Coordinates of C-alpha atoms in Angstrom, one line a residue:
X568 CA 0.0 0.0 0.0
X569 CA 2.7 2.5 0.9
X570 CA 4.7 1.9 -2.3
X571 CA 1.8 1.6 -4.6
X572 CA -0.5 4.4 -3.3
X573 CA 1.9 6.6 -1.3
X574 CA -0.5 6.6 1.7
X575 CA 1.7 5.7 4.6
X576 CA 5.1 6.4 6.0
X577 CA 5.1 2.9 7.4
X578 CA 2.6 0.2 8.2
X579 CA 2.9 -3.2 10.0
X580 CA 0.7 -5.7 11.6
X581 CA 1.0 -8.4 14.2
X582 CA -1.0 -10.6 16.6
X583 CA -0.8 -9.4 20.2
X584 CA 0.4 -12.6 22.0
X585 CA -0.8 -13.5 25.4
X586 CA -1.9 -16.4 27.6
X587 CA -5.4 -15.8 26.1
X588 CA -5.9 -15.0 22.4
X589 CA -5.0 -11.4 21.8
X590 CA -6.0 -8.9 19.1
X591 CA -4.7 -8.5 15.6
X592 CA -3.2 -5.1 15.4
X593 CA -2.4 -2.9 12.3
X594 CA -0.3 0.2 13.0
X595 CA 0.5 2.9 10.4
X596 CA 1.7 6.4 10.1
X597 CA 0.1 8.6 7.5
X598 CA -0.4 12.3 6.7
X599 CA -3.6 13.6 8.1
X600 CA -5.0 14.2 4.6
X601 CA -4.5 10.5 3.8
X602 CA -6.1 9.0 6.9
X603 CA -9.4 7.9 5.4
X604 CA -7.9 6.6 2.2
X605 CA -5.1 4.7 4.1
X606 CA -7.7 3.1 6.5
X607 CA -9.9 2.1 3.5
X608 CA -7.0 0.6 1.6
X609 CA -5.9 -1.4 4.7
X610 CA -9.4 -2.7 5.2
X611 CA -9.6 -3.7 1.5
X612 CA -6.2 -5.5 1.8
X613 CA -7.4 -7.4 4.9
X614 CA -10.6 -8.4 3.1
X615 CA -8.6 -9.6 0.1
X616 CA -6.2 -11.6 2.4
X617 CA -9.1 -13.2 4.2
X618 CA -10.8 -14.2 1.0
X619 CA -7.9 -15.1 -1.2
X620 CA -4.9 -15.9 1.1
X621 CA -1.4 -15.2 -0.2
X622 CA 0.5 -16.3 -3.2
X623 CA 3.2 -19.0 -3.2
X624 CA 5.8 -16.3 -3.7
X625 CA 4.6 -14.3 -0.8
X626 CA 4.7 -17.3 1.5
X627 CA 8.2 -18.3 0.4
X628 CA 9.4 -14.7 0.8
X629 CA 8.0 -14.6 4.3
X630 CA 9.4 -18.0 5.3
X631 CA 12.8 -17.1 4.0
X632 CA 12.8 -13.7 5.8
X633 CA 11.7 -15.2 9.1
X634 CA 14.1 -18.1 9.0
X635 CA 17.1 -15.9 8.0
X636 CA 16.4 -13.3 10.6
X637 CA 15.7 -15.7 13.5
X638 CA 19.3 -16.7 14.2
X639 CA 20.5 -13.1 14.0
X640 CA 17.7 -12.1 16.4
X641 CA 18.7 -14.8 18.8
X642 CA 22.3 -13.7 18.7
X643 CA 21.2 -10.7 20.8
X644 CA 21.2 -11.7 24.5
X645 CA 18.2 -9.6 25.3
X646 CA 16.2 -11.1 22.4
X647 CA 17.3 -14.6 23.3
X648 CA 16.3 -14.1 26.9
X649 CA 12.9 -12.7 25.9
X650 CA 12.3 -15.6 23.5
X651 CA 13.1 -18.2 26.1
X652 CA 11.0 -16.4 28.7
X653 CA 8.0 -16.1 26.4
X654 CA 8.3 -19.8 25.4
X655 CA 8.1 -20.6 29.2
X656 CA 5.2 -18.3 29.7
X657 CA 3.3 -20.0 26.8
X658 CA 4.2 -23.5 28.0
X659 CA 6.3 -24.3 25.0
X660 CA 9.1 -27.0 25.3
X661 CA 12.7 -26.0 25.6
X662 CA 13.2 -27.5 22.1
X663 CA 10.9 -24.8 20.6
X664 CA 13.8 -22.5 20.0
X665 CA 15.4 -25.1 17.8
X666 CA 12.2 -26.3 16.1
X667 CA 10.9 -22.8 15.2
X668 CA 12.5 -22.5 11.8
X669 CA 11.3 -26.0 10.7
X670 CA 7.8 -25.1 11.9
X671 CA 7.9 -21.9 9.8
X672 CA 9.0 -23.9 6.8
X673 CA 6.1 -26.3 7.3
X674 CA 3.4 -23.6 7.0
X675 CA 1.3 -24.1 3.8
X676 CA -0.8 -21.9 1.7
X677 CA -3.8 -23.8 3.1
X678 CA -2.7 -23.0 6.7
X679 CA -2.5 -19.3 5.9
X680 CA -5.8 -19.3 4.2
X681 CA -7.5 -21.0 7.1
X682 CA -5.8 -18.8 9.7
X683 CA -6.8 -15.7 7.8
X684 CA -10.5 -16.9 7.6
X685 CA -10.5 -17.8 11.3
X686 CA -8.6 -14.8 12.7
X687 CA -9.0 -11.8 10.4
X688 CA -12.3 -10.0 10.7
X689 CA -12.1 -6.7 8.8
X690 CA -15.9 -6.1 9.4
X691 CA -15.2 -6.1 13.2
X692 CA -12.3 -3.6 13.3
X693 CA -11.9 -0.9 16.0
X694 CA -10.1 2.0 14.4
X695 CA -8.2 4.4 16.6
X696 CA -6.5 7.5 15.2
X697 CA -4.3 10.1 16.8
X698 CA -3.4 13.5 15.3
X699 CA -5.3 16.4 13.9
X700 CA -8.9 15.9 12.7
X701 CA -9.1 14.5 9.2
X702 CA -9.8 17.4 6.8

């Protein structure tokens, strides 16, 4: 969206982890005059993801990125400690830290499609904005 439409300075999304299921969060930075268009484009993208899933290339790119960055991330003692702590909090085995890359590689297009259908609900969004009123 940012590259194609020039609507945001940056956008990212994540599931807020916790002991109980947490929310799916999308955060973006945009100019006030682009707020409505950026939100609409994001909702359209989420609807498309929910109904069509991702392409094989998108899946491979994500898997490659996650698996390549994981060892680099774990080289940082703070990140390693945080990962180990969170694995304990969530009741994951000690071997999780070693199995994670293989688990990422095992994700299929069908897995992503099902997760998007189960977990993404663009019709139930809560939109929160900060900044000047939209013109």
